[in-house]
Structures are given as structure tokens and as C-alpha cells.
PDB file of C-alpha atoms in Angstrom:
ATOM      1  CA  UNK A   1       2.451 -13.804  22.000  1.00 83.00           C
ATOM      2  CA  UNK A   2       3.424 -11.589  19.363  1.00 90.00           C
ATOM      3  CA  UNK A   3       6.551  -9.639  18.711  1.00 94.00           C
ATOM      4  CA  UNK A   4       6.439  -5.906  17.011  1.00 96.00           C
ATOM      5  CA  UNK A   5       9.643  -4.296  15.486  1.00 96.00           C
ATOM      6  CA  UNK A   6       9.265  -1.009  14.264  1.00 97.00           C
ATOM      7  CA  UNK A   7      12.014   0.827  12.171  1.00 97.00           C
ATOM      8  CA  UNK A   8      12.405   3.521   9.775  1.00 97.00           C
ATOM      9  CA  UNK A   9      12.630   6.197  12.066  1.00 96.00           C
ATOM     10  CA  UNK A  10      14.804   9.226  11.624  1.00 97.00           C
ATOM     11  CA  UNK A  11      15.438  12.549  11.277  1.00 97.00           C
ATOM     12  CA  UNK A  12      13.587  14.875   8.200  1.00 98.00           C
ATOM     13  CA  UNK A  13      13.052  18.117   7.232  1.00 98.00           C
ATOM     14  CA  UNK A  14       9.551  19.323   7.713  1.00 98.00           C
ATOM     15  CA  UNK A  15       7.477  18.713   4.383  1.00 98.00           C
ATOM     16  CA  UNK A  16       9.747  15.800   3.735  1.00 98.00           C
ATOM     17  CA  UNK A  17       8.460  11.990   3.824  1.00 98.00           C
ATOM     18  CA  UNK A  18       8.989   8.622   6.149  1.00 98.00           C
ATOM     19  CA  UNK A  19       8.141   5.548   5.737  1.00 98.00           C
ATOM     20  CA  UNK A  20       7.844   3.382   9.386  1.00 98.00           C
ATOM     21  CA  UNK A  21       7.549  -0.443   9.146  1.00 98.00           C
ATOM     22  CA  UNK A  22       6.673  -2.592  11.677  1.00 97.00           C
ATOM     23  CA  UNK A  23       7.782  -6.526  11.554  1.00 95.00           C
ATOM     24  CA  UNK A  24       5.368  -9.152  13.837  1.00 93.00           C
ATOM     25  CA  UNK A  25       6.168 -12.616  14.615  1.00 88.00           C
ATOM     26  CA  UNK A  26       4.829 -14.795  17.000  1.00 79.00           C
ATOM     27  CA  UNK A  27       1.153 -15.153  15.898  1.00 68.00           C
ATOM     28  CA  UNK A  28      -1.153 -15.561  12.737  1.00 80.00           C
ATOM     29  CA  UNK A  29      -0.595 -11.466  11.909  1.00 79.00           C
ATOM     30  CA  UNK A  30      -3.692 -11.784   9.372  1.00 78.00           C
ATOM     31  CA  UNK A  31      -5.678 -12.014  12.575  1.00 81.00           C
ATOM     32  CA  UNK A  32      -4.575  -8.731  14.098  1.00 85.00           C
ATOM     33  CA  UNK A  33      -5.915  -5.135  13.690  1.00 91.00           C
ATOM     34  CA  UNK A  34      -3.052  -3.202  13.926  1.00 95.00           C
ATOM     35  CA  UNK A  35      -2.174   0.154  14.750  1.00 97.00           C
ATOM     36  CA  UNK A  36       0.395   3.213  15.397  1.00 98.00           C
ATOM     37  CA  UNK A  37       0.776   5.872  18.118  1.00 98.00           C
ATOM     38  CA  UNK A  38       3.215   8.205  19.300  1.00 98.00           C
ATOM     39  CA  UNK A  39       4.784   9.789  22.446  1.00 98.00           C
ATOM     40  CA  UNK A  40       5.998  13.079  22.501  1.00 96.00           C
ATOM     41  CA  UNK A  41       8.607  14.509  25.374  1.00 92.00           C
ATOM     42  CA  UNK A  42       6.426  15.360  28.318  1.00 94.00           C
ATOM     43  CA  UNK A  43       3.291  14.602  26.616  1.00 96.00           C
ATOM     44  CA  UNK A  44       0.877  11.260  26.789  1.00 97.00           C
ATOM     45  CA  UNK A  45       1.063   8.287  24.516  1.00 97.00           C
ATOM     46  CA  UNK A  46      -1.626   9.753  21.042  1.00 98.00           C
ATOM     47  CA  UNK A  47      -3.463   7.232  18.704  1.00 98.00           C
ATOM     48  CA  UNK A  48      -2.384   8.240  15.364  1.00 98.00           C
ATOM     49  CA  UNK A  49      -3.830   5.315  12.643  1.00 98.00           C
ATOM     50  CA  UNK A  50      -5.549   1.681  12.951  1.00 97.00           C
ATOM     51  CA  UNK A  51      -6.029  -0.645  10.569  1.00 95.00           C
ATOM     52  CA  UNK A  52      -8.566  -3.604  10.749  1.00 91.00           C
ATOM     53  CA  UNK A  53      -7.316  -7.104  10.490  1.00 86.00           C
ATOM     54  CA  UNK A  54      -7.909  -7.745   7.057  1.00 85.00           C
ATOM     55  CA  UNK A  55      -6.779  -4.103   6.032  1.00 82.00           C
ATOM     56  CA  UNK A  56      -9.786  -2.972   4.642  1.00 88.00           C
ATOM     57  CA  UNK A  57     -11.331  -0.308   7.756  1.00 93.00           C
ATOM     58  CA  UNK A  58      -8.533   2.603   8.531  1.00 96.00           C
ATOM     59  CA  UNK A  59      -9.047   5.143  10.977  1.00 97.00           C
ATOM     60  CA  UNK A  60      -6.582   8.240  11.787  1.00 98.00           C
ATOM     61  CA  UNK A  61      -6.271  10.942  13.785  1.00 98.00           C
ATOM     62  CA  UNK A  62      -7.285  14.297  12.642  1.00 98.00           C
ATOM     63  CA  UNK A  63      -3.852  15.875  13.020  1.00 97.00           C
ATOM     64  CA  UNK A  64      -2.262  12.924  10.560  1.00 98.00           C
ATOM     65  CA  UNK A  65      -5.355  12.350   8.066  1.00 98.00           C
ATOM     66  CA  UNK A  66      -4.329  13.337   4.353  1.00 97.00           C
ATOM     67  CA  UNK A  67      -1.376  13.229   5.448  1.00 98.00           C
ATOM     68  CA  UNK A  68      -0.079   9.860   6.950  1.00 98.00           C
ATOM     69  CA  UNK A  69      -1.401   6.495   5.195  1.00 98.00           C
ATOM     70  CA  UNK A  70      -1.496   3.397   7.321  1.00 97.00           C
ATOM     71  CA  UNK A  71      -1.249  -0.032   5.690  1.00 95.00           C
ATOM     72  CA  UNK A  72      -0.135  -3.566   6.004  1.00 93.00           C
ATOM     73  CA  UNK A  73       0.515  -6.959   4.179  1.00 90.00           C
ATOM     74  CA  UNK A  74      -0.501 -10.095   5.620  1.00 86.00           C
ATOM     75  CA  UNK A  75       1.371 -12.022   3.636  1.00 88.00           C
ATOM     76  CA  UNK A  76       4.683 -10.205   4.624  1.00 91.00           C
ATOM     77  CA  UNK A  77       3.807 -10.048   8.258  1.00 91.00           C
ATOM     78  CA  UNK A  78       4.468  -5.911   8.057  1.00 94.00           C
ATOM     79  CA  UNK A  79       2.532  -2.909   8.727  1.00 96.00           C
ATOM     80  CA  UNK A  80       3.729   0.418   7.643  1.00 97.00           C
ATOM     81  CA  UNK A  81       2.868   4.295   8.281  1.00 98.00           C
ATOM     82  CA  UNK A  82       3.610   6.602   5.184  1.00 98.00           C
ATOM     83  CA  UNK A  83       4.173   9.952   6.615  1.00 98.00           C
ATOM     84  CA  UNK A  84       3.707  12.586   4.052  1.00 98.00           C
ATOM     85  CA  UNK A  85       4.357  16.514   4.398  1.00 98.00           C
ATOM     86  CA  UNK A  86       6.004  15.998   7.939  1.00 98.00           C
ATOM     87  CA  UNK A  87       5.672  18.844  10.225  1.00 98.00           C
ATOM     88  CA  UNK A  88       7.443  19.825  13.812  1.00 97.00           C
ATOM     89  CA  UNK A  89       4.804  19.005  15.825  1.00 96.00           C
ATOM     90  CA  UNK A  90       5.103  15.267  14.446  1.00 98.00           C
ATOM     91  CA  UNK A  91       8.467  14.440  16.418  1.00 98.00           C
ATOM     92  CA  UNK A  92       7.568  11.890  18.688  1.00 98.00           C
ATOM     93  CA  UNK A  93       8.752   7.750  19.339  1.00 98.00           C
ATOM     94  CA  UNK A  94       6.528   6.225  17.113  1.00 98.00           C
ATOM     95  CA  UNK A  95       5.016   2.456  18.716  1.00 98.00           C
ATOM     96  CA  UNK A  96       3.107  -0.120  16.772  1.00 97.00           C
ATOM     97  CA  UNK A  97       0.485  -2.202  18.296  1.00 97.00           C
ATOM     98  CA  UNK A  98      -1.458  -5.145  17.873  1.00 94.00           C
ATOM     99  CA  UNK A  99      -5.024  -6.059  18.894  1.00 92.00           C
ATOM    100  CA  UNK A 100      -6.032  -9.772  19.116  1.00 86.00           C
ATOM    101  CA  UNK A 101      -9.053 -11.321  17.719  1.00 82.00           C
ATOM    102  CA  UNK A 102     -12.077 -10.553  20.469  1.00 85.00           C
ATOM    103  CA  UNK A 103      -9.806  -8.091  22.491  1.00 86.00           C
ATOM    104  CA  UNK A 104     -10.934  -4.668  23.290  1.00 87.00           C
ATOM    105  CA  UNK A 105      -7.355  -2.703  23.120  1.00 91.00           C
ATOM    106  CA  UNK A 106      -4.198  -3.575  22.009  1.00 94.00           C
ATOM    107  CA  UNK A 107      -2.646  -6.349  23.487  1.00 92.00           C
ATOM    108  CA  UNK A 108       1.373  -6.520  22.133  1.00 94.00           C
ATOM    109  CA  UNK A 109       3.540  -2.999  21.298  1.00 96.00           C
ATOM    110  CA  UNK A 110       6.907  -2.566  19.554  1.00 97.00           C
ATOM    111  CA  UNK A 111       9.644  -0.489  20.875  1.00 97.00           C
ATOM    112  CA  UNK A 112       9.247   2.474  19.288  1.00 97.00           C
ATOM    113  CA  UNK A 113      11.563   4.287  16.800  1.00 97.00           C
ATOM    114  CA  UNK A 114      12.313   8.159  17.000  1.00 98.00           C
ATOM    115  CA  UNK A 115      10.952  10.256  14.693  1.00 98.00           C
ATOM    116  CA  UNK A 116      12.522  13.885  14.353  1.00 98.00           C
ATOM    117  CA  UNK A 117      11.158  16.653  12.287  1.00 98.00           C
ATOM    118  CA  UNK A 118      13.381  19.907  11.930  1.00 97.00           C
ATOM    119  CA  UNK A 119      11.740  22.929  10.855  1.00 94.00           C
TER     120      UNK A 119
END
């Protein structure tokens, strides 16, 4: 099993900055690609970045690339989103996710924390 806590959520101008982190326990983390989406009121859950287990492949959605930068530190057991030049349209709960070795979709989510962009 493994545990996801995201935080770091919050409320920002658009064109400001946020930085999400998400905490795992439960399970070797340097074994896990990880990876972020968000939900949207009245819309379906989005992919928005992955990262592959050893941090070296990243992959993000075309609305977030050059924009959002997805990372994470095995040795800290934390994967973050940097969220640059936030826009409107980028409110949603933002989840983390991990995918175990050999598994074809994410097995363990977080919570989610609200992010809010004003315009």
C-alpha cells in the first residue's frame, strides 16, 4: 500500500506561481512513477504531468507544458508540481498518483488539494 498527501494548494492570482507537494509512505517510493491530475467542477478527472520512477522521463499535458514542471526526490519520499504563469482555466483539485512497478495505471491517489486561480 502506499499513502499520497498532497498540499500546497491555494488560492493565486493568474500569472502568479504554486508549488504542490505530494508526501508517500507505505512503499519503496523510488519504485513508483508518479504523477498529477486534476478535476475541475463538472468536468472529468485530466492527466496533467508523469514522472518515471527514477525521475528521469516527464511527460505533460499540452495545456501545462512550459508552464508546470513536475519533479520528485526519492530520497525525501516527495513529488512536487511547479506551476508557473497560472491561468483561470487551471482551478481544479489537484490529485497525485502512484503507479507500481509492472502496473499499467496508477494504482494509489492522494486526496487532492484545491487549487484556485482568480483572474
Amino acid at each position: 500500500q502506499v499513502q499520497l498527501v498532497e498540499s500546497g494548494g491555494g488560492l493565486v492570482q493568474a500569472g502568479g506561481s504554486l508549488r504542490l507537494s505530494c508526501a508517500a509512505s507505505g512503499r519503496t517510493f523510488s519504485s513508483l512513477a508518479m504523477g498529477w491530475f486534476r478535476q475541475a467542477p463538472g468536468k472529468e478527472r485530466e492527466f496533467v504531468a508523469a514522472i518515471g520512477w527514477r525521475g528521469y522521463s516527464r511527460n505533460y499535458a499540452i495545456s501545462v507544458k512550459g508552464r508546470f514542471t513536475i519533479s520528485k526526490d526519492n530520497a525525501k519520499n516527495t513529488l512536487w508540481l511547479q506551476m508557473n504563469s497560472l491561468k483561470p482555466e487551471d482551478t481544479a483539485v489537484y490529485y497525485c498518483a502512484a503507479q507500481a512497478e509492472g502496473s499499467s495505471w496508477y494504482d494509489y491517489w492522494g486526496q487532492g488539494t484545491q487549487v484556485t486561480v482568480s483572474p
